[in-house]
Short mmCIF file of C-alpha atoms in Angstrom, two decimals:
data_model
loop_
_atom_site.label_atom_id
_atom_site.label_comp_id
_atom_site.label_asym_id
_atom_site.label_seq_id
_atom_site.Cartn_x
_atom_site.Cartn_y
_atom_site.Cartn_z
CA UNK A 1 3.04 15.41 7.04
CA UNK A 2 6.19 13.97 5.52
CA UNK A 3 6.71 13.16 1.85
CA UNK A 4 8.87 11.04 -0.45
CA UNK A 5 9.63 11.56 -4.16
CA UNK A 6 8.56 9.08 -6.83
CA UNK A 7 10.34 9.02 -10.16
CA UNK A 8 7.92 10.24 -12.82
CA UNK A 9 5.87 12.52 -10.57
CA UNK A 10 6.34 16.26 -10.20
CA UNK A 11 5.00 16.26 -6.64
CA UNK A 12 6.22 14.12 -3.75
CA UNK A 13 3.66 11.79 -2.20
CA UNK A 14 2.58 11.88 1.44
CA UNK A 15 4.22 9.23 3.57
CA UNK A 16 0.81 8.27 4.95
CA UNK A 17 -1.53 7.26 2.12
CA UNK A 18 -5.28 7.09 2.53
CA UNK A 19 -6.74 3.72 1.59
CA UNK A 20 -10.20 3.92 0.05
CA UNK A 21 -11.38 0.30 -0.09
CA UNK A 22 -14.55 1.16 1.84
CA UNK A 23 -15.38 4.29 -0.20
CA UNK A 24 -18.70 4.35 -2.03
CA UNK A 25 -21.04 6.97 -3.53
CA UNK A 26 -23.60 5.74 -1.00
CA UNK A 27 -21.29 6.98 1.79
CA UNK A 28 -20.34 10.37 0.40
CA UNK A 29 -20.68 12.11 3.78
CA UNK A 30 -17.99 9.79 5.15
CA UNK A 31 -15.88 10.08 1.99
CA UNK A 32 -16.06 13.88 1.94
CA UNK A 33 -15.20 14.23 5.61
CA UNK A 34 -12.32 11.73 5.50
CA UNK A 35 -10.74 13.19 2.37
CA UNK A 36 -11.24 16.75 3.61
CA UNK A 37 -9.53 16.13 6.95
CA UNK A 38 -6.77 14.09 5.30
CA UNK A 39 -5.96 16.97 2.94
CA UNK A 40 -6.14 19.51 5.77
CA UNK A 41 -3.47 17.45 7.55
CA UNK A 42 -1.19 17.58 4.50
CA UNK A 43 -2.08 14.24 2.96
CA UNK A 44 -2.13 14.32 -0.82
CA UNK A 45 -2.18 10.67 -1.91
CA UNK A 46 -5.01 8.13 -2.04
CA UNK A 47 -4.92 4.46 -2.96
CA UNK A 48 -7.67 2.66 -4.86
CA UNK A 49 -8.07 -0.25 -7.29
CA UNK A 50 -10.31 -1.38 -10.11
CA UNK A 51 -11.72 -4.16 -7.89
CA UNK A 52 -12.17 -2.17 -4.66
CA UNK A 53 -15.78 -2.30 -3.56
CA UNK A 54 -16.70 -3.43 -7.09
CA UNK A 55 -15.64 -0.11 -8.53
CA UNK A 56 -17.50 1.98 -5.97
CA UNK A 57 -14.24 3.27 -4.46
CA UNK A 58 -13.14 4.83 -7.75
CA UNK A 59 -16.60 6.27 -8.37
CA UNK A 60 -16.66 7.97 -4.96
CA UNK A 61 -13.23 9.51 -5.53
CA UNK A 62 -14.37 10.72 -8.94
CA UNK A 63 -17.43 12.39 -7.45
CA UNK A 64 -15.30 14.09 -4.80
CA UNK A 65 -12.85 15.33 -7.42
CA UNK A 66 -15.68 16.87 -9.43
CA UNK A 67 -17.25 18.48 -6.36
CA UNK A 68 -14.00 19.98 -5.06
CA UNK A 69 -11.92 20.56 -8.20
CA UNK A 70 -8.86 19.13 -6.44
CA UNK A 71 -7.62 16.79 -9.18
CA UNK A 72 -4.32 18.64 -9.58
CA UNK A 73 -3.80 18.61 -5.81
CA UNK A 74 -4.35 14.88 -5.45
CA UNK A 75 -2.03 12.00 -6.31
CA UNK A 76 -4.02 8.90 -7.24
CA UNK A 77 -2.61 5.41 -6.94
CA UNK A 78 -4.75 2.91 -8.83
CA UNK A 79 -4.33 -0.79 -9.54
CA UNK A 80 -5.56 -3.10 -12.27
CA UNK A 81 -5.27 -6.59 -13.79
CA UNK A 82 -6.43 -8.32 -10.62
CA UNK A 83 -7.33 -12.00 -11.06
CA UNK A 84 -11.00 -12.90 -11.47
CA UNK A 85 -12.93 -16.15 -11.08
CA UNK A 86 -11.24 -17.46 -14.23
CA UNK A 87 -7.70 -16.85 -12.98
CA UNK A 88 -4.85 -14.38 -13.74
CA UNK A 89 -5.55 -11.35 -15.94
CA UNK A 90 -2.10 -9.81 -16.48
CA UNK A 91 -2.52 -9.32 -20.21
CA UNK A 92 -2.39 -6.22 -22.44
CA UNK A 93 -6.12 -6.57 -23.06
CA UNK A 94 -7.04 -6.73 -19.37
CA UNK A 95 -4.68 -3.89 -18.48
CA UNK A 96 -6.23 -1.66 -21.14
CA UNK A 97 -9.78 -2.63 -20.18
CA UNK A 98 -9.27 -2.01 -16.45
CA UNK A 99 -7.37 1.24 -16.99
CA UNK A 100 -10.02 2.66 -19.32
CA UNK A 101 -12.80 1.81 -16.88
CA UNK A 102 -10.88 3.20 -13.90
CA UNK A 103 -10.27 6.50 -15.70
CA UNK A 104 -13.99 6.75 -16.47
CA UNK A 105 -15.02 6.04 -12.88
CA UNK A 106 -12.48 8.53 -11.53
CA UNK A 107 -13.58 11.15 -14.07
CA UNK A 108 -9.97 11.94 -14.94
CA UNK A 109 -7.74 11.42 -17.96
CA UNK A 110 -4.63 10.23 -16.12
CA UNK A 111 -3.56 8.22 -13.09
CA UNK A 112 -0.45 9.32 -11.23
CA UNK A 113 0.81 5.88 -10.18
CA UNK A 114 -0.64 2.83 -11.91
CA UNK A 115 0.14 -0.58 -10.44
CA UNK A 116 -0.47 -4.10 -11.56
CA UNK A 117 -2.46 -5.64 -8.71
CA UNK A 118 -0.98 -9.12 -9.15
CA UNK A 119 1.55 -10.90 -11.34
CA UNK A 120 1.31 -13.82 -13.70
CA UNK A 121 4.79 -15.33 -14.06
CA UNK A 122 3.63 -17.18 -17.17
CA UNK A 123 3.43 -13.87 -19.06
CA UNK A 124 6.84 -12.58 -20.25
CA UNK A 125 7.83 -9.28 -18.66
CA UNK A 126 8.42 -7.77 -22.09
CA UNK A 127 4.76 -8.11 -23.00
CA UNK A 128 3.75 -6.37 -19.77
CA UNK A 129 6.28 -3.54 -20.00
CA UNK A 130 5.46 -2.87 -23.65
CA UNK A 131 1.75 -2.67 -22.85
CA UNK A 132 2.18 -0.31 -19.90
CA UNK A 133 4.52 1.93 -21.89
CA UNK A 134 1.85 2.45 -24.55
CA UNK A 135 -0.38 3.96 -21.86
CA UNK A 136 2.54 5.89 -20.38
CA UNK A 137 3.38 7.45 -23.75
CA UNK A 138 -0.30 8.34 -24.25
CA UNK A 139 -0.26 10.26 -20.95
CA UNK A 140 -2.72 8.00 -19.17
CA UNK A 141 -0.10 6.92 -16.60
CA UNK A 142 2.64 9.05 -15.00
CA UNK A 143 4.55 6.36 -13.06
CA UNK A 144 4.49 2.56 -13.10
CA UNK A 145 4.41 0.26 -10.11
CA UNK A 146 3.51 -3.23 -8.96
CA UNK A 147 1.68 -4.76 -6.04
CA UNK A 148 2.43 -8.32 -4.89
CA UNK A 149 5.26 -9.03 -7.30
CA UNK A 150 8.48 -10.80 -6.38
CA UNK A 151 11.68 -8.78 -6.37
CA UNK A 152 13.09 -11.11 -9.02
CA UNK A 153 10.26 -10.31 -11.45
CA UNK A 154 10.63 -6.59 -10.79
CA UNK A 155 14.35 -6.83 -11.59
CA UNK A 156 13.61 -8.81 -14.75
CA UNK A 157 10.99 -6.31 -15.90
CA UNK A 158 13.19 -3.29 -15.20
CA UNK A 159 16.12 -4.86 -17.04
CA UNK A 160 13.88 -5.36 -20.06
CA UNK A 161 12.75 -1.74 -19.83
CA UNK A 162 16.32 -0.46 -19.56
CA UNK A 163 17.56 -2.62 -22.43
CA UNK A 164 14.74 -1.42 -24.68
CA UNK A 165 14.64 2.27 -23.79
CA UNK A 166 11.33 1.99 -21.96
CA UNK A 167 10.00 3.11 -18.59
CA UNK A 168 10.15 0.50 -15.84
CA UNK A 169 8.65 0.11 -12.40
CA UNK A 170 9.61 2.82 -9.93
CA UNK A 171 7.57 1.79 -6.89
CA UNK A 172 6.65 -1.47 -5.17
CA UNK A 173 3.63 -2.22 -2.97
CA UNK A 174 3.90 -5.42 -0.95
CA UNK A 175 2.81 -5.93 2.65
CA UNK A 176 5.26 -4.61 5.24
CA UNK A 177 4.25 -4.60 8.87
CA UNK A 178 5.74 -5.30 12.27
CA UNK A 179 3.53 -8.40 12.57
CA UNK A 180 4.70 -11.06 10.12
CA UNK A 181 1.97 -13.09 8.38
CA UNK A 182 1.93 -16.84 8.92
CA UNK A 183 0.34 -17.09 5.49
CA UNK A 184 -1.12 -14.56 3.04
CA UNK A 185 -4.37 -12.88 4.04
CA UNK A 186 -5.49 -13.25 0.39
CA UNK A 187 -4.17 -15.66 -2.27
CA UNK A 188 -1.22 -14.37 -4.24
CA UNK A 189 -0.26 -11.65 -1.77
CA UNK A 190 3.39 -11.02 -0.96
CA UNK A 191 4.85 -9.82 2.34
CA UNK A 192 8.33 -8.49 2.91
CA UNK A 193 10.87 -10.95 4.29
CA UNK A 194 14.55 -10.48 5.11
CA UNK A 195 15.59 -10.94 1.49
CA UNK A 196 13.07 -8.31 0.38
CA UNK A 197 14.24 -5.89 3.06
CA UNK A 198 17.82 -6.23 1.86
CA UNK A 199 16.69 -5.79 -1.76
CA UNK A 200 14.96 -2.51 -0.92
CA UNK A 201 17.90 -1.30 1.16
CA UNK A 202 20.21 -2.04 -1.76
CA UNK A 203 18.20 -0.37 -4.55
CA UNK A 204 16.23 2.18 -2.47
CA UNK A 205 13.03 1.60 -4.45
CA UNK A 206 10.12 3.24 -2.61
CA UNK A 207 7.84 0.78 -0.85
CA UNK A 208 4.16 1.54 -0.29
CA UNK A 209 2.94 -0.92 2.31
CA UNK A 210 -0.62 -2.23 2.32
CA UNK A 211 -1.95 -3.62 5.63
CA UNK A 212 0.80 -1.58 7.25
CA UNK A 213 -1.03 -1.86 10.59
CA UNK A 214 -1.51 -5.64 10.28
CA UNK A 215 -5.28 -5.46 10.28
CA UNK A 216 -5.37 -3.77 13.67
CA UNK A 217 -3.23 -6.40 15.40
CA UNK A 218 -1.55 -3.73 17.55
CA UNK A 219 -4.70 -1.82 18.52
CA UNK A 220 -5.54 -3.95 21.55
CA UNK A 221 -8.74 -5.30 19.96
CA UNK A 222 -7.29 -8.81 19.86
CA UNK A 223 -5.80 -10.95 22.61
CA UNK A 224 -3.70 -14.07 22.65
CA UNK A 225 -6.21 -16.06 24.71
CA UNK A 226 -9.30 -15.01 22.69
CA UNK A 227 -9.01 -16.31 19.11
CA UNK A 228 -12.33 -14.82 18.00
CA UNK A 229 -11.33 -13.54 14.55
CA UNK A 230 -10.46 -16.56 12.40
CA UNK A 231 -8.58 -14.57 9.74
CA UNK A 232 -6.48 -12.72 12.32
CA UNK A 233 -5.69 -16.02 14.07
CA UNK A 234 -4.79 -17.66 10.77
CA UNK A 235 -2.57 -14.83 9.54
CA UNK A 236 -1.09 -13.10 12.58
CA UNK A 237 -1.39 -15.22 15.72
CA UNK A 238 2.05 -16.61 16.55
CA UNK A 239 4.37 -16.56 19.53
CA UNK A 240 6.77 -14.33 17.60
CA UNK A 241 4.10 -11.76 16.74
CA UNK A 242 2.82 -11.60 20.30
CA UNK A 243 6.40 -10.97 21.42
CA UNK A 244 6.59 -8.16 18.84
CA UNK A 245 3.33 -6.82 20.27
CA UNK A 246 4.72 -6.82 23.81
CA UNK A 247 7.92 -5.09 22.71
CA UNK A 248 5.92 -2.45 20.83
CA UNK A 249 3.83 -1.97 23.96
CA UNK A 250 6.95 -1.47 26.08
CA UNK A 251 8.44 1.06 23.66
CA UNK A 252 5.10 2.88 23.40
CA UNK A 253 4.99 3.33 27.17
CA UNK A 254 8.55 4.65 27.10
CA UNK A 255 7.74 7.19 24.36
CA UNK A 256 4.29 8.15 25.64
CA UNK A 257 2.43 6.96 22.54
CA UNK A 258 0.21 3.98 21.81
CA UNK A 259 1.24 0.54 20.60
CA UNK A 260 -0.38 0.86 17.18
CA UNK A 261 1.54 4.08 16.52
CA UNK A 262 4.81 2.29 17.27
CA UNK A 263 3.85 -0.45 14.82
CA UNK A 264 3.13 2.13 12.13
CA UNK A 265 6.35 4.01 12.93
CA UNK A 266 8.20 0.73 12.30
CA UNK A 267 7.02 0.90 8.68
CA UNK A 268 7.82 4.60 8.31
CA UNK A 269 11.36 4.41 9.72
CA UNK A 270 12.91 1.82 7.44
CA UNK A 271 16.34 2.53 5.86
CA UNK A 272 14.72 3.06 2.45
CA UNK A 273 11.78 5.23 1.29
CA UNK A 274 8.46 3.95 2.62
CA UNK A 275 4.84 4.98 2.80
CA UNK A 276 2.07 3.39 4.84
CA UNK A 277 -1.39 2.78 3.45
CA UNK A 278 -4.03 3.15 6.15
CA UNK A 279 -7.79 2.60 6.08
CA UNK A 280 -9.36 4.57 8.94
CA UNK A 281 -13.09 4.28 9.47
CA UNK A 282 -13.22 7.24 11.85
CA UNK A 283 -11.55 10.65 11.88
CA UNK A 284 -10.10 9.82 15.30
CA UNK A 285 -8.36 6.79 13.77
CA UNK A 286 -6.90 8.99 11.03
CA UNK A 287 -5.50 11.49 13.54
CA UNK A 288 -4.09 8.68 15.68
CA UNK A 289 -2.28 7.13 12.71
CA UNK A 290 -0.83 10.46 11.60
CA UNK A 291 0.88 10.83 14.98
CA UNK A 292 3.17 7.97 13.99
CA UNK A 293 4.90 10.38 11.61
CA UNK A 294 6.39 12.17 14.62
CA UNK A 295 7.92 9.00 16.10
CA UNK A 296 11.57 8.42 15.28
CA UNK A 297 12.93 4.91 15.67
CA UNK A 298 16.60 4.03 15.48
CA UNK A 299 17.87 1.07 13.48
CA UNK A 300 18.60 -0.63 16.81
CA UNK A 301 14.99 -0.12 17.96
CA UNK A 302 13.61 -1.39 14.66
CA UNK A 303 15.74 -4.52 14.90
CA UNK A 304 14.68 -5.06 18.52
CA UNK A 305 10.99 -4.68 17.69
CA UNK A 306 11.41 -7.16 14.86
CA UNK A 307 13.12 -9.76 17.08
CA UNK A 308 16.35 -9.39 15.14
CA UNK A 309 18.31 -8.70 18.32
#
C-alpha cells in the first residue's frame, strides 16, 4: 500500500480508499470480509456519506468498529449536507444535523475527514467555514474537505479561512478518471478538466477521486457496439473515450497488466497527491484494483493515455 499525508491528520491515508456505498448491517458477512482483507493489505481509509444507502453504510461501519475495536486504526471520510427533494442543504443547521446523526450511526465521537457533499453558491463561504470550524474546535472533525465544489469556491473559502484565522479545506474530492464524462452521472457532480488539473498541480491539494474507475468502463464489460447500459452510454460513450480505452488496452498488454488497472494507475500517477476511491463487490476485485499501486506511469504516458499527445 502507498499513502499520502493530509493536513490535520496524524496518520497518512492509504492511496486506495475503500468505498462503502453498498455497505449495510444486513450484509455484515460481506462488510466484515471486505474490511478485513482491505486492512490486511494495508488499507486504512474508508469513504462513506450521510446519504449512502440511506444511512446503512455508516451503521455497518459502526458495527464493525465496535466488533473489532479498530477505530484508532481506521481513517473515516464522511460527507454531509447533500441536497434532498427540497433542494440544496448547505446550511449550518443541515451540517450540524447530518454530522450529529453520522457520528451516532458510526458509534464514534469524531470523523477524520469531513466533506461537504455538494455546494450551494448562494450561501456565502464565510457562513460555511464558520460553521465547520465550530465542529473542528469541538473535536468532532479533524480535517475539512469538499466534494463536487468548483476550484474557485474552494479558493474563496480558503481565503476567508486564512483571513479570519480559521481552518480551511485541505482536501478535494471531485471525479477524476481516464474516461471523461459527457455529462455528470448525477446532478451537481463535478469532474476534473484541464483547468482543474492545472489548479491541483499548482497548489498540490490532495485529490480523492470518486468513480476513479469510471463505473467499470475499462473492465471489458461494455462495448462500443452494444449500448446496453443507458447511464454508461449517456456519461461515458464517446469516440474519445473509446480511443482512451484502446490506448489503455495497448499499454496494459505492454506492461502485462489489465486495462482497468492502467485506468486506475492513471489516477494514482498524477503530478499531485491523489487517492482513488474504489467500490469492489468481490475480494477478487479488491485485489485486482490494489495491483494498480505497483504500476508506474510517466508524464508522457499519462498524456498519451489522455489524448493530450
